[in-house]
PDB file of C-alpha atoms and ligand atoms in Angstrom:
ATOM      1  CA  UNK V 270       0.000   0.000   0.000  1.00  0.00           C
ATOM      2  CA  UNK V 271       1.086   3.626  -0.729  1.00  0.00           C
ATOM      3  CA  UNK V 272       0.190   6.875   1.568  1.00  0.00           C
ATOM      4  CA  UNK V 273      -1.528   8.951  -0.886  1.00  0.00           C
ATOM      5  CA  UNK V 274      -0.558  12.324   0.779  1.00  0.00           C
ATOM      6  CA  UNK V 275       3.251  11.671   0.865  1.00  0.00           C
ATOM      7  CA  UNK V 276       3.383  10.167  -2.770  1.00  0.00           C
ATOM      8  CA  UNK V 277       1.351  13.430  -3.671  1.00  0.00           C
ATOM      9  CA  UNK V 278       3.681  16.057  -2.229  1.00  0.00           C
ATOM     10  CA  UNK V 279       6.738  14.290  -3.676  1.00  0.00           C
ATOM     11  CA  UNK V 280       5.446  15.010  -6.876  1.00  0.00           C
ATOM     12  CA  UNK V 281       3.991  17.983  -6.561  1.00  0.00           C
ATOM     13  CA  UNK V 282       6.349  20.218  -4.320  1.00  0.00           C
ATOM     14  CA  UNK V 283       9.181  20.395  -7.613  1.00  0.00           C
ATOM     15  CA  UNK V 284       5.539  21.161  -9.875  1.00  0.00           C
ATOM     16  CA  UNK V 285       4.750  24.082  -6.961  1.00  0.00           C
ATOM     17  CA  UNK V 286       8.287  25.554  -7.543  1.00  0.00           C
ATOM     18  CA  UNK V 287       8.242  25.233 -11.145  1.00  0.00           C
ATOM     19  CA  UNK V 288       4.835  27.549 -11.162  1.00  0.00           C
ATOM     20  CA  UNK V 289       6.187  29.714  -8.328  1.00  0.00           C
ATOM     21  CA  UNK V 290       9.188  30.701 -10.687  1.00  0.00           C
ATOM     22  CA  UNK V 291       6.604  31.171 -13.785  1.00  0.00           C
ATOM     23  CA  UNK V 292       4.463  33.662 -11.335  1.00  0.00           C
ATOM     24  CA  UNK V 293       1.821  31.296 -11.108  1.00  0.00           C
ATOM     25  CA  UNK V 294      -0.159  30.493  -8.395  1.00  0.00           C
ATOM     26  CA  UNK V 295      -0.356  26.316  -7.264  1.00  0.00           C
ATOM     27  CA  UNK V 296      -2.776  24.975  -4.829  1.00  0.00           C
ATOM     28  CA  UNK V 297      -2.280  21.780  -3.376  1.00  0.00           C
ATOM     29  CA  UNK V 298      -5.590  20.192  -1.261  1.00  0.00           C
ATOM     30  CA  UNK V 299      -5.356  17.112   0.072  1.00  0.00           C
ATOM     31  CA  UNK V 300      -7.493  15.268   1.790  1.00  0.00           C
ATOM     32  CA  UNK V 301      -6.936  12.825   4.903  1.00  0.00           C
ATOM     33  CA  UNK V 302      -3.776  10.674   4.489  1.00  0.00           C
ATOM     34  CA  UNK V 303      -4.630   6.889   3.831  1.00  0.00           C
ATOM     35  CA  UNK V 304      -3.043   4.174   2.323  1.00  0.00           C
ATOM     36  CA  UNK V 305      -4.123   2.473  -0.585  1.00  0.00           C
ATOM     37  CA  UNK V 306      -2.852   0.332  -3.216  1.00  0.00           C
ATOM     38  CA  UNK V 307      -2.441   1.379  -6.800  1.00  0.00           C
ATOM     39  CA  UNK V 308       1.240   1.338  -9.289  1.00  0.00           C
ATOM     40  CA  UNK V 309       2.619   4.502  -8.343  1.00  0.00           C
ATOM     41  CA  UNK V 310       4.777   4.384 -11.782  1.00  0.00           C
ATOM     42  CA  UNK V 311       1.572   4.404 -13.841  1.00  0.00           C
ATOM     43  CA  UNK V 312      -0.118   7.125 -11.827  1.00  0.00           C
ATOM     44  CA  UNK V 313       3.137   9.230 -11.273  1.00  0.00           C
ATOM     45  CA  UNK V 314       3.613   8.930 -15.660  1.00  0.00           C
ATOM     46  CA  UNK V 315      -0.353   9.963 -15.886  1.00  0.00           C
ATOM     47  CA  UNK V 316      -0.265  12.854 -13.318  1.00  0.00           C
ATOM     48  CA  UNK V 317       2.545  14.727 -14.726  1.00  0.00           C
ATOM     49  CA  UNK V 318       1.207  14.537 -18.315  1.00  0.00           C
ATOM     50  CA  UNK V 319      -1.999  16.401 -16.655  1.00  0.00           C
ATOM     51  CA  UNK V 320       0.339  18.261 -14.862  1.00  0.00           C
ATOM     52  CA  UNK V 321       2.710  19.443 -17.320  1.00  0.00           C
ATOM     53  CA  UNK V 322      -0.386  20.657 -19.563  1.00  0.00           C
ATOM     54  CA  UNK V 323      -1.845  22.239 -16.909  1.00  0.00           C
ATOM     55  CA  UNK V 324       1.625  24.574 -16.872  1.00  0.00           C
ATOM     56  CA  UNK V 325       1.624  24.631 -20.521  1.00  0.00           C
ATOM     57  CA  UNK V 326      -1.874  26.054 -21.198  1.00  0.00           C
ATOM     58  CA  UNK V 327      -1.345  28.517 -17.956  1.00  0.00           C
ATOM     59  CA  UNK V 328       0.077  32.178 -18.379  1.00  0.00           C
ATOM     60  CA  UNK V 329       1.692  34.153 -15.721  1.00  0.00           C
ATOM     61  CA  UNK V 330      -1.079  35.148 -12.752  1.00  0.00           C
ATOM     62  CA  UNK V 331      -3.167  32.513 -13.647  1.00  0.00           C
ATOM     63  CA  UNK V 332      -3.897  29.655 -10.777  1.00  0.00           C
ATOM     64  CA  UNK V 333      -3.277  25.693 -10.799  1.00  0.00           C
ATOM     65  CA  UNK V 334      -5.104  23.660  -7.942  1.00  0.00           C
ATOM     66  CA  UNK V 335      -4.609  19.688  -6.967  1.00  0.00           C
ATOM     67  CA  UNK V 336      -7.397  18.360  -5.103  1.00  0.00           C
ATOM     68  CA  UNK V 337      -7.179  14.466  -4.116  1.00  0.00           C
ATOM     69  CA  UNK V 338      -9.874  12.614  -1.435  1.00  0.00           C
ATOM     70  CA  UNK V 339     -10.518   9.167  -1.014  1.00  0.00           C
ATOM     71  CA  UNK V 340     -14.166   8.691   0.261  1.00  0.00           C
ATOM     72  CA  UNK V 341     -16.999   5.717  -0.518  1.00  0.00           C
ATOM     73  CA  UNK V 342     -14.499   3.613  -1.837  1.00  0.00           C
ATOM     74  CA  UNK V 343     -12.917   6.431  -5.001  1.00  0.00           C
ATOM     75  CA  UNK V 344     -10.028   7.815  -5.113  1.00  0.00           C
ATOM     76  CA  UNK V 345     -10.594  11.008  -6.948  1.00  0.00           C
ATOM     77  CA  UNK V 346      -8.047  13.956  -8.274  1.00  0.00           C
ATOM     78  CA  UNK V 347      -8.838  17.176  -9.726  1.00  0.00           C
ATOM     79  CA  UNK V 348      -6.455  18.973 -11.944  1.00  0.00           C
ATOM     80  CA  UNK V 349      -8.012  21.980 -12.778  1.00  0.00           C
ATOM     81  CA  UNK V 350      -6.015  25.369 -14.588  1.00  0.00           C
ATOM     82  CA  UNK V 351      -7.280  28.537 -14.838  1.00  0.00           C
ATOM     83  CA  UNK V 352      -5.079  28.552 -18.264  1.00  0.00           C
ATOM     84  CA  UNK V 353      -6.406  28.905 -22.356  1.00  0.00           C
ATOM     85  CA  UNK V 354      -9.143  25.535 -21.989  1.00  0.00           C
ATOM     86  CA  UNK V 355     -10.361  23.299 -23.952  1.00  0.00           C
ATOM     87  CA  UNK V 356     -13.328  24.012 -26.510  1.00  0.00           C
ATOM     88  CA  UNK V 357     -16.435  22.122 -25.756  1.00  0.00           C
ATOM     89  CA  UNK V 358     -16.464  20.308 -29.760  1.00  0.00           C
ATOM     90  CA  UNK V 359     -12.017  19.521 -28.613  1.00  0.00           C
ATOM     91  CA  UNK V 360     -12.706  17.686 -25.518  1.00  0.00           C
ATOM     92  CA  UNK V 361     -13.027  14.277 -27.467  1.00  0.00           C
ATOM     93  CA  UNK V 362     -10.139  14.569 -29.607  1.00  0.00           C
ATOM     94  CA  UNK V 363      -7.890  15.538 -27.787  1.00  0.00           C
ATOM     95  CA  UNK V 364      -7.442  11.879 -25.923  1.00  0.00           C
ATOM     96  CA  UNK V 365      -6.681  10.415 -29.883  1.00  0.00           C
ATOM     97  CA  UNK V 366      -2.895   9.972 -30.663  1.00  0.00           C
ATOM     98  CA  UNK V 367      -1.216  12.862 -32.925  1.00  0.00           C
ATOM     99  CA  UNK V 368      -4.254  15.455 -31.679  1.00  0.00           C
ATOM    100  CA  UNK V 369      -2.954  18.975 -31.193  1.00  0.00           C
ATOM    101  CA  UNK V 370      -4.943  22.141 -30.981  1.00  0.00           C
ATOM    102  CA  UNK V 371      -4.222  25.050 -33.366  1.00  0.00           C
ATOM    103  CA  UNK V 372      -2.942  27.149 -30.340  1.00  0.00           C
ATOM    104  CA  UNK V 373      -0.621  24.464 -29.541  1.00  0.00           C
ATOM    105  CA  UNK V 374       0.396  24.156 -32.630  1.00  0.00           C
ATOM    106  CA  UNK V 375       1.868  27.370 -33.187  1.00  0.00           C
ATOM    107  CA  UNK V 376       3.372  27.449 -29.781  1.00  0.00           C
ATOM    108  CA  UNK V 377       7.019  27.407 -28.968  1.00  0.00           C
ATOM    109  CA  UNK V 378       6.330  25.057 -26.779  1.00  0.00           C
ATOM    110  CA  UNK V 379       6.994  21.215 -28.153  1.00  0.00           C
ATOM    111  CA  UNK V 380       4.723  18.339 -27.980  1.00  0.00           C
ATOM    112  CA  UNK V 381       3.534  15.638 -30.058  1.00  0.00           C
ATOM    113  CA  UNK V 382      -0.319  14.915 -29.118  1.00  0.00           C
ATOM    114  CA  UNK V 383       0.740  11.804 -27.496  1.00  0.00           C
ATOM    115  CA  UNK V 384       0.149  12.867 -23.556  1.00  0.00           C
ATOM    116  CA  UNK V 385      -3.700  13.081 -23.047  1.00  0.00           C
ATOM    117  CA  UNK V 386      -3.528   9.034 -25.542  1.00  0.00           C
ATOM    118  CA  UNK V 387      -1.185   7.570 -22.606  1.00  0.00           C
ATOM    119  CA  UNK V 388      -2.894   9.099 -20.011  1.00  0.00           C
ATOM    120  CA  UNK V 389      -6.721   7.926 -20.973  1.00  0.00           C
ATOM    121  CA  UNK V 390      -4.563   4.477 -21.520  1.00  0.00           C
ATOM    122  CA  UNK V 391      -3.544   4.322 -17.929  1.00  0.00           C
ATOM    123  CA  UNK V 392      -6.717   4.976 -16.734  1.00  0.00           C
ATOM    124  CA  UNK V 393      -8.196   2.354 -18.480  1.00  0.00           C
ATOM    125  CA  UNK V 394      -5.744   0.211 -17.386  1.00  0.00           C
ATOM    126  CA  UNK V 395      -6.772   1.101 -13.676  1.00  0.00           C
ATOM    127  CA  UNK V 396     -10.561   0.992 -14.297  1.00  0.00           C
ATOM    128  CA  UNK V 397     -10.698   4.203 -13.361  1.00  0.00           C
ATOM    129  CA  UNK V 398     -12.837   7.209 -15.441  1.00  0.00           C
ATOM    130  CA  UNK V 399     -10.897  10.539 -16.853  1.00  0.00           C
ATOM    131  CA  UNK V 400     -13.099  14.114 -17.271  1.00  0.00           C
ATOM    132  CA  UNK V 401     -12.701  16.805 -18.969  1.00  0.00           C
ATOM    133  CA  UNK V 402     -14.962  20.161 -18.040  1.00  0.00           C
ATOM    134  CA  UNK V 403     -14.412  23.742 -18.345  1.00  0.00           C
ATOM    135  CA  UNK V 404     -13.017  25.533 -14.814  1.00  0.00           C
ATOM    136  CA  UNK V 405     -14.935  28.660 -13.659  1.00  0.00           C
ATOM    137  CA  UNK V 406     -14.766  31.133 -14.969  1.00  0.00           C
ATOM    138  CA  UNK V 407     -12.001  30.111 -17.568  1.00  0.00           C
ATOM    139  CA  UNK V 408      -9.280  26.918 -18.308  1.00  0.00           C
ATOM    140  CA  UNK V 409      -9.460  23.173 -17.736  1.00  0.00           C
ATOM    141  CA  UNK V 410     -10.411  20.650 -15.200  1.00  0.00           C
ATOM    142  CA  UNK V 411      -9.486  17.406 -15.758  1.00  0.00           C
ATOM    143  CA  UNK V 412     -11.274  15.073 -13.379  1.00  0.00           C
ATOM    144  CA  UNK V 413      -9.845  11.331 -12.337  1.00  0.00           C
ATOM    145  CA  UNK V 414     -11.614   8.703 -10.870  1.00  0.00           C
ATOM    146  CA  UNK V 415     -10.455   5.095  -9.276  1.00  0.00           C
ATOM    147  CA  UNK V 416     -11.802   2.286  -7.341  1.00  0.00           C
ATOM    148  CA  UNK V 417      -9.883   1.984  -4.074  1.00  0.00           C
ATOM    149  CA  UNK V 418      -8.854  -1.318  -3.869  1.00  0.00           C
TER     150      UNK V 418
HETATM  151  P1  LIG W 730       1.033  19.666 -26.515  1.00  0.00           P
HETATM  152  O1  LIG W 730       0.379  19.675 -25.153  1.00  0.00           O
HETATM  153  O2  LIG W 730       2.229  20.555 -26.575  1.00  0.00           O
HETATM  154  O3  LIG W 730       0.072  19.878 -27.612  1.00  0.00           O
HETATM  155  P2  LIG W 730       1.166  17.016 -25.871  1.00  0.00           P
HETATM  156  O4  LIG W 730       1.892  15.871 -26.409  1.00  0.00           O
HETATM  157  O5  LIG W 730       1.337  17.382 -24.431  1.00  0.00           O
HETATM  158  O6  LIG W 730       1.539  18.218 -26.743  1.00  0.00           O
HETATM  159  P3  LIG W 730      -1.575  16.232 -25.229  1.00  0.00           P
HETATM  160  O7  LIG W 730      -1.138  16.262 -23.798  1.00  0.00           O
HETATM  161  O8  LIG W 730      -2.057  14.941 -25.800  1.00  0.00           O
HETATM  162  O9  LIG W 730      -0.419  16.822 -26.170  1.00  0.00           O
HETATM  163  O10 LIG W 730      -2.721  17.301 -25.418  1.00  0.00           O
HETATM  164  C1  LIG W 730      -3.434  17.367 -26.648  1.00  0.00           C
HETATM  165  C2  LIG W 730      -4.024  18.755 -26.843  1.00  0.00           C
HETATM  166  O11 LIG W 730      -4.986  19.021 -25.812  1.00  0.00           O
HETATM  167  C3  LIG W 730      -3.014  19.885 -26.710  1.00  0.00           C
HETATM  168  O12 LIG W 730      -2.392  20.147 -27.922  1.00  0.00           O
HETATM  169  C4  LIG W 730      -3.883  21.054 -26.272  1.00  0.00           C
HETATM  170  O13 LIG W 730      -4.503  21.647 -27.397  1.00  0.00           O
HETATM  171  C5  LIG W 730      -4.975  20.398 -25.451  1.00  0.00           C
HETATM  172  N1  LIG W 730      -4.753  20.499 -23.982  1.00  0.00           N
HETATM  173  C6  LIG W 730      -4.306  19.524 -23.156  1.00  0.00           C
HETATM  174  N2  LIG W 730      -4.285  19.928 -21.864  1.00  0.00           N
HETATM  175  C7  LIG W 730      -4.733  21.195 -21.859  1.00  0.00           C
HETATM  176  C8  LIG W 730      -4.952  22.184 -20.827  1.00  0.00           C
HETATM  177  N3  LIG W 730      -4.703  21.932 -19.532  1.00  0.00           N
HETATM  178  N4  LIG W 730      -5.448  23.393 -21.208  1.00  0.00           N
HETATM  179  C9  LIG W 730      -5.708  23.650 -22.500  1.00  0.00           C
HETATM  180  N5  LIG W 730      -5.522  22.787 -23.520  1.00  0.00           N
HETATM  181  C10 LIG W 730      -5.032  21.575 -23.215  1.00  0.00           C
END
């Protein structure tokens, strides 16, 4: 079994920096520490593909929160950016291999498409359910959902 809490903070204090330095604001709420069981190489390769987008797609000033609770047997994150968002008619493709928006596109920044493929892969592989809804009043939320074993 693996204490959620502590596995979270490890990978999110360098991520907390990281926005710090860019001038952007990172939230970290966790809920009570428990241990559960789940491969934390799988889940540490999915959350920093969410994570990593949600720096990406964020400007300067704008606000990245983490929320994780276990409760009625789910383990559920929230990833949600106050950043550029995802169009409504996007939110489908951009889980297919290759997919890049126009913005992205023509960004500096590199990519391939590939992130949001793996990371709908390892949730399937963990039964779990991935979401993707607008934040208020602007930017992304990506939602995660697992049984707790
Ligand atoms: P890149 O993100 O640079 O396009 P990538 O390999 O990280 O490359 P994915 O992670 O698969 O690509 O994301 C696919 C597309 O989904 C992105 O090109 C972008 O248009 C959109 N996207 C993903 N996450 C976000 C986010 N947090 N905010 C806004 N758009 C996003």
């Amino acid at each position: 079994p693996v204490k959620v809490n502590s596995f979270l903070n490890t990978l999110l204090l360098p991520y907390q920096d990281l926005a710090t330095a860019e001038e952007k604001e990172f939230v970290i709420d966790l809920g009570e520490e428990q241990q559960i069981i789940f491969d934390k190489k799988r889940i540490h390769q999915l959350l920093i593909i969410l994570l990593d987008n949600a720096l990406k797609y964020t400007a300067p000033g704008e606000k990245i929160t983490v929320f994780s609770s276990i409760k009625n047997g789910e383990w559920q994150i929230k990833i949600s950016d106050t950043g550029i968002g995802i169009a409504e008619e996007k939110k489908k493709a951009v889980f297919e291999r290759f997919y890049r928006g126009e913005e992205s596109r023509n960004r500096k920044t590199g990519g391939y498409g590939i992130g949001l493929a793996i990371a709908k892969w390892i949730v399937d592989e963990h039964q779990g359910k991935i979401e993707l809804t607008d934040t208020d009043p602007k930017g992304t939320t990506v939602a995660l959902r697992f049984p707790v074993k």
